[in-house]
XYZ file of C-alpha atoms in Angstrom:
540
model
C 142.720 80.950 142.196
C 146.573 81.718 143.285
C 146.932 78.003 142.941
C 145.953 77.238 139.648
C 149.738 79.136 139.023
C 150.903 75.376 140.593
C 148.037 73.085 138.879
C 146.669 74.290 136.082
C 147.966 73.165 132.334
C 150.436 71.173 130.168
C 153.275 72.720 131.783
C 152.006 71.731 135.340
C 152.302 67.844 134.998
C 155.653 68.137 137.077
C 153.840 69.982 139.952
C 151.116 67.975 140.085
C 153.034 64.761 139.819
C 153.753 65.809 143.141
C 150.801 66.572 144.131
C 149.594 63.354 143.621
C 152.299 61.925 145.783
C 150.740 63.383 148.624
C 147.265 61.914 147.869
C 145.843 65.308 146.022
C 143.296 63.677 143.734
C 141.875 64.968 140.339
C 138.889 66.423 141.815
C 140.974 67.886 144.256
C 142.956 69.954 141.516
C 139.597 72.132 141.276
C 139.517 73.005 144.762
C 141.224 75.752 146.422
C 144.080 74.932 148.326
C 144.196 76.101 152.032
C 147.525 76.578 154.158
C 146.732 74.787 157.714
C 150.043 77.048 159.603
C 150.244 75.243 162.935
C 152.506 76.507 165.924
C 151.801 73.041 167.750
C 155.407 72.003 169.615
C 155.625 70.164 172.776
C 157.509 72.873 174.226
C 154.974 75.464 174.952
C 152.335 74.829 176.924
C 149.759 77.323 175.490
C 150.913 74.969 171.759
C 150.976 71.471 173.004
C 147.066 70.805 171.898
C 147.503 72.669 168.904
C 147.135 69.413 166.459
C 143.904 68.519 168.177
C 142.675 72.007 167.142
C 144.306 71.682 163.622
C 142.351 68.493 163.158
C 139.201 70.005 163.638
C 140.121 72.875 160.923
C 141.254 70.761 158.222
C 138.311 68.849 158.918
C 135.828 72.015 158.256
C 138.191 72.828 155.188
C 137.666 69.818 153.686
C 133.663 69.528 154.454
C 133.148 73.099 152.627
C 134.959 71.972 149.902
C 138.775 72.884 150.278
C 142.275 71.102 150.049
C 144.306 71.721 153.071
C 147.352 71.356 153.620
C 149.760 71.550 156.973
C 153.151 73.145 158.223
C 154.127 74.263 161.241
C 156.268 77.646 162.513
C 158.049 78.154 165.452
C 156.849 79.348 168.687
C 158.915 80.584 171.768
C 157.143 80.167 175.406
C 158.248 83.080 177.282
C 157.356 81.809 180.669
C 160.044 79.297 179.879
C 162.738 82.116 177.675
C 162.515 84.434 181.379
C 165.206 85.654 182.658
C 168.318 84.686 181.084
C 169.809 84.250 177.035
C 167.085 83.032 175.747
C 164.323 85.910 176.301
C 166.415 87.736 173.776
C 165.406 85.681 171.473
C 161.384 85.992 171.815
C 160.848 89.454 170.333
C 162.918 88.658 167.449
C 160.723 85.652 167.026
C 157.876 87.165 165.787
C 159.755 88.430 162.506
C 160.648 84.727 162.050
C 157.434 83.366 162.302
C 155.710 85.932 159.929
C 158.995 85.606 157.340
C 157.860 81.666 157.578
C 154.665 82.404 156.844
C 155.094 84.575 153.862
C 157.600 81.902 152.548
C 155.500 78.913 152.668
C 152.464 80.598 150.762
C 154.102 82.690 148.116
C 156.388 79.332 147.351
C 153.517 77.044 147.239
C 150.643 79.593 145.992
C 147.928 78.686 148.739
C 144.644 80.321 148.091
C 143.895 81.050 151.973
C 144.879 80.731 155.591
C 143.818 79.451 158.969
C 146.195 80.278 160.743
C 146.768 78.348 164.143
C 148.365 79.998 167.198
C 147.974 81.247 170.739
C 151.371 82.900 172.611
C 152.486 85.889 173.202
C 154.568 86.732 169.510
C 153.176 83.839 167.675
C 149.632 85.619 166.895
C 151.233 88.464 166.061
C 153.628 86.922 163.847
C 151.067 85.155 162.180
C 148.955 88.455 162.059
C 151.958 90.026 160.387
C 151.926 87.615 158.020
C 147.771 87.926 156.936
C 148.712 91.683 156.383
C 151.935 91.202 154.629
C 150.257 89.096 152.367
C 146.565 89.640 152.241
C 145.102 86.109 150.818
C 141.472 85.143 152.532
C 142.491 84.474 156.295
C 141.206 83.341 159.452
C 142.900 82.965 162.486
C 142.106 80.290 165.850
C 143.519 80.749 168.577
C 144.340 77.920 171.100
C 142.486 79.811 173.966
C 143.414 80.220 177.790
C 144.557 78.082 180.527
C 142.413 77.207 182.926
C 143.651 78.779 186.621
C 145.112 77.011 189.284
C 144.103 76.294 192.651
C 145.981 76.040 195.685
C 144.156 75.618 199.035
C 140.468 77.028 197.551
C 142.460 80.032 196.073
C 143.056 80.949 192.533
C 146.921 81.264 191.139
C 148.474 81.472 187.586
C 151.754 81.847 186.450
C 152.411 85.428 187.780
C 151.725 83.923 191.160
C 154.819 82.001 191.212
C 156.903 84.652 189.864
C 155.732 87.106 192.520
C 156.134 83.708 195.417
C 160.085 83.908 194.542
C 160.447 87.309 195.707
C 158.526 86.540 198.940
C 160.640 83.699 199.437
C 163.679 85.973 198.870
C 161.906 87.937 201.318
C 161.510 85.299 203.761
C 157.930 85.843 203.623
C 157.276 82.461 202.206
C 158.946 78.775 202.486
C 160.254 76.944 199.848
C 157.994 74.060 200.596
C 155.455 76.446 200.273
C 156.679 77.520 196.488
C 156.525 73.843 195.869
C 153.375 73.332 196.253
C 152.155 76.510 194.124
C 154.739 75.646 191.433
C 152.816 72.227 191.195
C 149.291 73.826 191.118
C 149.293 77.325 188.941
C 149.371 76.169 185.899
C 147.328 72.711 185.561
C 147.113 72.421 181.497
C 147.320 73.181 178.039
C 146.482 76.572 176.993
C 148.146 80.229 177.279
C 148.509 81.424 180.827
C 145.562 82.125 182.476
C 145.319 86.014 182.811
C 145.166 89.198 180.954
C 149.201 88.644 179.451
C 150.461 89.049 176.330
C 148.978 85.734 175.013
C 145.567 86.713 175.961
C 145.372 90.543 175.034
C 146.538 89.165 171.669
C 143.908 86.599 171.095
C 141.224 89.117 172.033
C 142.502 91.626 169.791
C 142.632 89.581 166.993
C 138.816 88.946 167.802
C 138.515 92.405 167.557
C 140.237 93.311 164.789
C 137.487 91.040 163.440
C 140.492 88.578 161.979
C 138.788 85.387 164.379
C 135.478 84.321 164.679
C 132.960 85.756 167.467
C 133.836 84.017 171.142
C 136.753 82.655 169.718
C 139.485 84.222 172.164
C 138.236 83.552 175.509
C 136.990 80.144 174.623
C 139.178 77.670 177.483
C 141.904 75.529 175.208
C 140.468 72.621 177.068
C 136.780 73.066 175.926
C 134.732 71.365 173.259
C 133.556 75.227 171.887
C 137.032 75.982 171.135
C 137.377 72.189 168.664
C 133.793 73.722 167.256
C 134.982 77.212 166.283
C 138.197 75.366 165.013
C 136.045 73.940 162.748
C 133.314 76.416 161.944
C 137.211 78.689 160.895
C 138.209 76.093 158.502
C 134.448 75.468 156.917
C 134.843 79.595 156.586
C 137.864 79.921 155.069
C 136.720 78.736 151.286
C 134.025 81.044 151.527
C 136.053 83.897 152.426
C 137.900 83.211 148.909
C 134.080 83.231 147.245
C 133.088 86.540 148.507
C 137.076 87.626 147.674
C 137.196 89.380 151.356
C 141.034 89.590 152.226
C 143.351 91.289 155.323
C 143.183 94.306 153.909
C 139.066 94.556 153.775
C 139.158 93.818 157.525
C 142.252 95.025 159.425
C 141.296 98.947 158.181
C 142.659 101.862 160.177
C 138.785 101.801 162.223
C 139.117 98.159 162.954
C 142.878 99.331 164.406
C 141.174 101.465 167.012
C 138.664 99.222 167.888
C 141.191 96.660 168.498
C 142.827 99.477 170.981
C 139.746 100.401 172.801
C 139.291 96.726 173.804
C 142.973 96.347 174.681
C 142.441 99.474 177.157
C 139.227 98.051 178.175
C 140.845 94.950 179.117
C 143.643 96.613 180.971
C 145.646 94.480 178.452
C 149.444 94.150 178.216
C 151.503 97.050 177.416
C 153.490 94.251 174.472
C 150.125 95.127 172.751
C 151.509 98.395 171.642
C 154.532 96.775 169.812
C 152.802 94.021 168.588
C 149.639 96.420 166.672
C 151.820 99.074 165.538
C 153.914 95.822 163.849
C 150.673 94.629 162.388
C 149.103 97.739 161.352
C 152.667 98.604 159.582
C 152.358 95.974 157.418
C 149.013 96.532 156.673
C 149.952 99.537 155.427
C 148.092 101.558 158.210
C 150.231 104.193 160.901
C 149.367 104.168 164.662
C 151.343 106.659 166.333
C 152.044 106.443 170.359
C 149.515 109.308 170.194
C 146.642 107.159 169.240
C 147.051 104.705 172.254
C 146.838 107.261 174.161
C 143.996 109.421 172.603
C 142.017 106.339 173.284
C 143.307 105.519 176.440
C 141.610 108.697 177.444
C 138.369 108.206 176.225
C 138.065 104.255 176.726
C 137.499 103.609 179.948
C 139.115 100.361 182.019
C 136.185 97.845 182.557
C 137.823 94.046 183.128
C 139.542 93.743 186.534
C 141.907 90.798 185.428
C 144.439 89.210 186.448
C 147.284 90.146 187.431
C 146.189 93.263 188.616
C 142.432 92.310 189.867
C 140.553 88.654 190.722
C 139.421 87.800 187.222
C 140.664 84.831 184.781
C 139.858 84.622 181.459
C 137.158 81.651 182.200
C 135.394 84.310 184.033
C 135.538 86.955 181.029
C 134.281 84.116 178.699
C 131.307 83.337 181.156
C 130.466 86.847 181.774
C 130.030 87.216 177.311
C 133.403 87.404 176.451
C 134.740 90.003 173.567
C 131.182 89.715 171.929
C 129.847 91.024 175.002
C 132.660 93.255 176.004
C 132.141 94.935 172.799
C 128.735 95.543 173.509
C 129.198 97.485 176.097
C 131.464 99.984 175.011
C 129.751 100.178 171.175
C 129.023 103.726 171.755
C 133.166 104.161 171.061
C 133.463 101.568 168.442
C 133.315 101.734 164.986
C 130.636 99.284 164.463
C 130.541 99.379 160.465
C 134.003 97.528 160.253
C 133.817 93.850 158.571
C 135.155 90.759 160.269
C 135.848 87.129 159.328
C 131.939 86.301 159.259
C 131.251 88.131 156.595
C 129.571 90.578 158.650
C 129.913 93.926 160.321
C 130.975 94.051 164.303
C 127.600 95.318 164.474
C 126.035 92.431 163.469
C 128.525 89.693 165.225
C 127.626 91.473 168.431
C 124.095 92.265 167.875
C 122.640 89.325 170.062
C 125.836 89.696 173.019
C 125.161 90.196 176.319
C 126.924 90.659 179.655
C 125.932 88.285 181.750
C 128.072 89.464 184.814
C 128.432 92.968 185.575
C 131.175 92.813 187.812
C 133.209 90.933 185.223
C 132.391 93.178 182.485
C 131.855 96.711 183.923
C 129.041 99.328 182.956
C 130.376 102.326 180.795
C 128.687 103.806 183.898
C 130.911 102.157 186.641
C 134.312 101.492 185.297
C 137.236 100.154 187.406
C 138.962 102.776 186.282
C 137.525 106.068 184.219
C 140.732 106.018 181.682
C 141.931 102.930 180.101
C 144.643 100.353 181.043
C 147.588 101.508 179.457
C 148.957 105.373 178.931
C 151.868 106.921 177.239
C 154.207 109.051 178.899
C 157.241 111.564 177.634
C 159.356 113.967 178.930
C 162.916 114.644 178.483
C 163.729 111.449 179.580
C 161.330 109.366 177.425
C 161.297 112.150 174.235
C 159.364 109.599 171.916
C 157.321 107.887 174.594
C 157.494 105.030 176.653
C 154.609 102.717 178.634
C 152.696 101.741 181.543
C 150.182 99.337 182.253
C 148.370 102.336 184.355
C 145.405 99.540 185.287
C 147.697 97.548 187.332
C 149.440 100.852 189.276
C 147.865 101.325 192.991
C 146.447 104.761 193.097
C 149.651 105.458 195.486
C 152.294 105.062 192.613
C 150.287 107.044 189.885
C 152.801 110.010 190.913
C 156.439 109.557 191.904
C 159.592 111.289 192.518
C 162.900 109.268 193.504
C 166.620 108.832 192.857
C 167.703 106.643 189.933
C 169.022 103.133 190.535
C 171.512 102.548 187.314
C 171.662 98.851 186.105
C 172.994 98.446 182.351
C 171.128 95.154 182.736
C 168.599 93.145 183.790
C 171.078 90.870 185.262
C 172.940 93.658 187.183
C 169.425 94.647 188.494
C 167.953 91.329 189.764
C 171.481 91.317 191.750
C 171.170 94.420 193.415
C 167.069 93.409 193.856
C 167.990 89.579 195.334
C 171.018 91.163 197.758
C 168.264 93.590 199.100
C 170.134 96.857 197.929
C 166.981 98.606 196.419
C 165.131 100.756 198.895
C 161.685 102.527 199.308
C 161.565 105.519 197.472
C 164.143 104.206 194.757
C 163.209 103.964 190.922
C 165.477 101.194 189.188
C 166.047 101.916 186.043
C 167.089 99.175 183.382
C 168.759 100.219 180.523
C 170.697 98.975 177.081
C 167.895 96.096 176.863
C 165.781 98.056 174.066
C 165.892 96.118 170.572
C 168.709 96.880 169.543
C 170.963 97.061 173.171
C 169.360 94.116 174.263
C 169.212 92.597 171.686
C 165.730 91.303 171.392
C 163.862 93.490 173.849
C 163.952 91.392 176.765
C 160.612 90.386 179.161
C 161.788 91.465 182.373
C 159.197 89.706 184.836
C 161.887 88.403 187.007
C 162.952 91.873 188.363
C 158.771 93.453 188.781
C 157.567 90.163 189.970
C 160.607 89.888 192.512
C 159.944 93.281 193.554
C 156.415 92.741 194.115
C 156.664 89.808 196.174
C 159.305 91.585 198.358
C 156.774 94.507 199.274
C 158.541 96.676 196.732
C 155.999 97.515 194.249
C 154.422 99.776 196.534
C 157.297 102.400 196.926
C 159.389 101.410 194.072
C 159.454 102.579 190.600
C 160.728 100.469 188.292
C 161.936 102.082 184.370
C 163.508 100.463 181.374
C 164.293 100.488 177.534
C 163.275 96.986 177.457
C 159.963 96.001 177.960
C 158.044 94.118 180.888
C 155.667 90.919 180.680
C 152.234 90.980 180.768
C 151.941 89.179 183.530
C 153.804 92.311 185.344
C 151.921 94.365 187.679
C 152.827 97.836 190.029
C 154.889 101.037 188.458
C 156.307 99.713 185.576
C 156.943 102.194 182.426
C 158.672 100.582 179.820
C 159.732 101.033 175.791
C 161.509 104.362 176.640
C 162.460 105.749 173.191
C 165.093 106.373 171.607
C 166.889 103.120 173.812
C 170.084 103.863 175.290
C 171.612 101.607 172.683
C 170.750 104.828 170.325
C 171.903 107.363 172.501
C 168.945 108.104 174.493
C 168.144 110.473 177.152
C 168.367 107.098 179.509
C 171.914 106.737 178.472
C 172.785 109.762 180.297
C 171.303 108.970 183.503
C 173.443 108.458 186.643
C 172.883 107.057 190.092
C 170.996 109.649 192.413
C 169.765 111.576 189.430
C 165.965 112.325 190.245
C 163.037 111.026 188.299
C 159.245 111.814 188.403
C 156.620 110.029 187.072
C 153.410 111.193 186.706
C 150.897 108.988 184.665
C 147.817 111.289 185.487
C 149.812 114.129 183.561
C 151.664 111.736 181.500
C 154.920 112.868 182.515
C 158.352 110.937 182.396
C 161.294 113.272 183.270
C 164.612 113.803 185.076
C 165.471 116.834 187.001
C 168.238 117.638 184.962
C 168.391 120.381 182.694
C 168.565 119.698 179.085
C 172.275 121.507 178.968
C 173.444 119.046 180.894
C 171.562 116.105 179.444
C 173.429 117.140 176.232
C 176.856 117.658 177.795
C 176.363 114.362 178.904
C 175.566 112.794 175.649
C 178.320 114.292 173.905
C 180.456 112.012 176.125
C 178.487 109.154 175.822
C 180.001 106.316 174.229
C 178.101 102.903 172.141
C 178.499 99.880 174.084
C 180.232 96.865 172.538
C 177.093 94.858 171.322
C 176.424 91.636 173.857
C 175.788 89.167 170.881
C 178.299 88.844 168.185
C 177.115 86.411 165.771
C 173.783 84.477 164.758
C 170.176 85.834 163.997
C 170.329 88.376 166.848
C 173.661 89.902 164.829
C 171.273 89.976 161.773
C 167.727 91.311 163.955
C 169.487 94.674 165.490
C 171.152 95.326 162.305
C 168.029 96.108 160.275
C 166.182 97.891 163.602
């Protein structure tokens, strides 16, 4: 065991002195010791119940003979970082979280992980860190939010975002906001739709790195305390039978982790957040893959915030288990999980116990999956859209460019009414490094779409957009105008066309002119000057 290097001999009396001092007993020193990594803070509402659910692990660690042991990492809520400073820093978070990680169990020599998370760069951090350092793990996460209600109707988080812009819009009174603001979100757990949060968890399910049922299970139920601690009686075993990251998070498990996203109609952070993992699991997945599988994986969960369903109705209707069921003709089945045993076998006795929920292969919402990759001159390495939650109206466009160098600029122009129908607004200098950090940019889709916008506007960036974002939204155009992208060269008026069918992203310019412009082109001053974001762009 990795931590006999901390208990074992003469020379270890000093270590386990300490030890000792926090009530490790003799019999302990010949068990193996498991790191507890809790992202429980009282900031984050998808977090706050966290130490509930880390009770329950330590608890099944200790009954199937472990030592466990606790520390926490940080954990951003982006609902809260939105729209100002502090969204710069949630991106970046993610590398903090899994350098924590790493830290804490190469110092102290832990023999395995359960790692305990939920939002929207926290599992992925913490995913980051299984891979990076491939010791028996096992992840819980917290599990969804229950929805709102408001007058015998369902509303979540995006459905106060979008209320501001009908406000703005006079549509709405503030009274009115009020009263949703005090209803959409009535508890622990990560917001309840298919956002970042929640395409996460269920990717981790199936990438096979959490236990069967495990990411739709609601943060407020008694199954999620049981899985809990059915993932912390696991996690010795997983040291018996030596199974690690790396026997589970293979290049196959990658793209079955993919076809659910696009099943799902998941967010399009998903992208970022797998390549991330996959790179430090030593696997490679290229824009080209999302798409390839985009194409062949059809759409099949209507969920919020493009269509009706929570994720209390995905978990009733079978949830992942059953999910994956239905599309096993496009998995690779063989691919071990957490259990022990093959997705195969996890899903063997699944079932989808509501069709409209969980769609037939036969009867998809839509016949491609929920995200696609575009390029074109303008986007020459890709960028994003969450196709599933475009209107079939908006799936081709052509329409002058709005320039904003920032998301601030943009949500002026947006609030003072100076976008029109027809327009496509177009973001730029917010990519990793311009931004820094990548910035969410819900404020400007969701204001947009509760203005009547989203309809006949187009909205492009180098940043990225929230998962809770719905309408014509491409985002992640590479190279970022921070790098002297084709985006840097745009100028008001210029015409863009988006097609997703065809997977276009373009400007009619020609690429002469493009370059002329370039050569011109000029690096902005960077916005931050000192502290971690100073040290985050300078190794992008």
């Amino acid at each position: 065991m990795r931590s006999d290097e901390i208990k074992r001999g003469v020379k270890r009396a000093p270590h386990r002195a300490l030890l000792k001092a926090l009530g490790v007993t003799d019999r302990d020193m010949d068990k193996p010791f498991i790191a507890v990594v809790n992202s429980f803070t009282t900031v984050v509402p998808g977090h706050i119940h966290l130490n509930r659910i880390a009770e329950e692990v330590k608890a099944g660690v200790r009954s199937a003979g472990g030592v466990p042991f606790e520390f926490n990492t940080i954990a951003v809520c982006d609902g809260i970082a939105m729209g100002h400073e502090g969204m710069r820093y949630s991106l970046p978070s993610r590398e903090v979280i899994a350098d924590s990680v790493e830290i804490m169990v190469q110092a102290h020599r832990f023999d395995g992980m359960v790692l305990v998370t939920n939002c929207d760069k926290v599992t992925p951090g913490m995913l980051m860190a299984a891979a990076r350092l491939n010791v028996p793990s096992i992840v819980v996460t917290g599990g969804p939010m229950l929805t709102g209600v408001l007058d015998g109707k369902r509303a979540s988080f995006a459905s106060i975002s979008e209320a501001v812009g009908k406000v703005l819009a006079g549509e709405m009174s503030e009274g009115e906001l009020k009263r949703l603001e005090d209803s959409a979100c009535p508890g622990c757990g990560s917001c309840s739709g298919m956002f970042t949060a929640n395409t996460m968890a269920c990717i981790t399910e199936a990438l096979g790195m959490s236990l069967p049922g495990c990411a739709t299970a609601l943060a407020v139920s008694a199954l999620k305390l049981r899985i809990a601690k059915e993932s912390g009686e696991r996690i010795p075993e997983l040291l018996r039978e030596d199974l690690n990251p790396s026997g589970i998070m293979t290049a196959k498990a990658f793209e079955n982790a993919i076809a659910v996203d696009m099943a799902l109609g998941g967010s399009t952070n998903a992208v970022l957040h797998l390549s991330a993992i996959a790179g430090e699991a030593g696997t490679s997945l290229p824009l080209s893959l999302f798409d390839e599988i985009s194409k062949r994986v059809p759409h099949l969960c209507n969920m919020i915030p493009s269509g009706p369903y929570a994720l209390e109705d995905l978990d009733a209707a079978g949830g992942i288990p059953a999910l994956m069921k239905e599309l096993s003709p496009l998995l690779h089945l063989g691919t071990v999980t957490v259990t022990g045993k093959t997705i195969e076998k996890n899903i063997e006795g699944a079932k989808v116990l509501n069709a409209e929920v969980i769609r037939p292969l036969a009867n998809p919402v839509h016949k491609e999956g929920g995200i696609a990759v575009l390029r074109g001159n303008l986007a020459p390495k890709g960028a994003v859209v969450k196709s599933a939650a475009v209107s079939p109206e908006m799936l081709v466009h052509k329409g002058p460019a709005r320039i904003f160098d920032s998301e601030e600029e943009a949500m002026k122009a947006i609030v003072s009414r100076k976008i029109e129908r027809g327009d496509v607004v177009v973001i730029r200098y917010e990519g990793r490094k311009g931004g820094p950090g990548m910035r969410e940019m819900l404020s400007p889709t969701a204001t947009i779409s509760g203005m009547g916008l989203s309809e006949s506007v187009v909205l492009v960036t180098d940043g990225r957009f929230s998962g809770a974002t719905r309408g014509p939204c491409v985002g992640h155009l590479s190279p970022e105008a921070a790098d002297g992208g084709p985006i840097a060269a745009l100028r008001n008026g210029d015409v863009i066309e988006i097609n997703i069918p065809k997977r276009i992203l373009r400007v009619e310019l020609k690429d002469d002119e493009i370059k002329n412009r370039l050569r011109s082109w000029k690096p902005k001053p960077p916005k931050v000057k000192r502290g971690y974001l100073v040290r985050y762009s300078s190794l992008l």
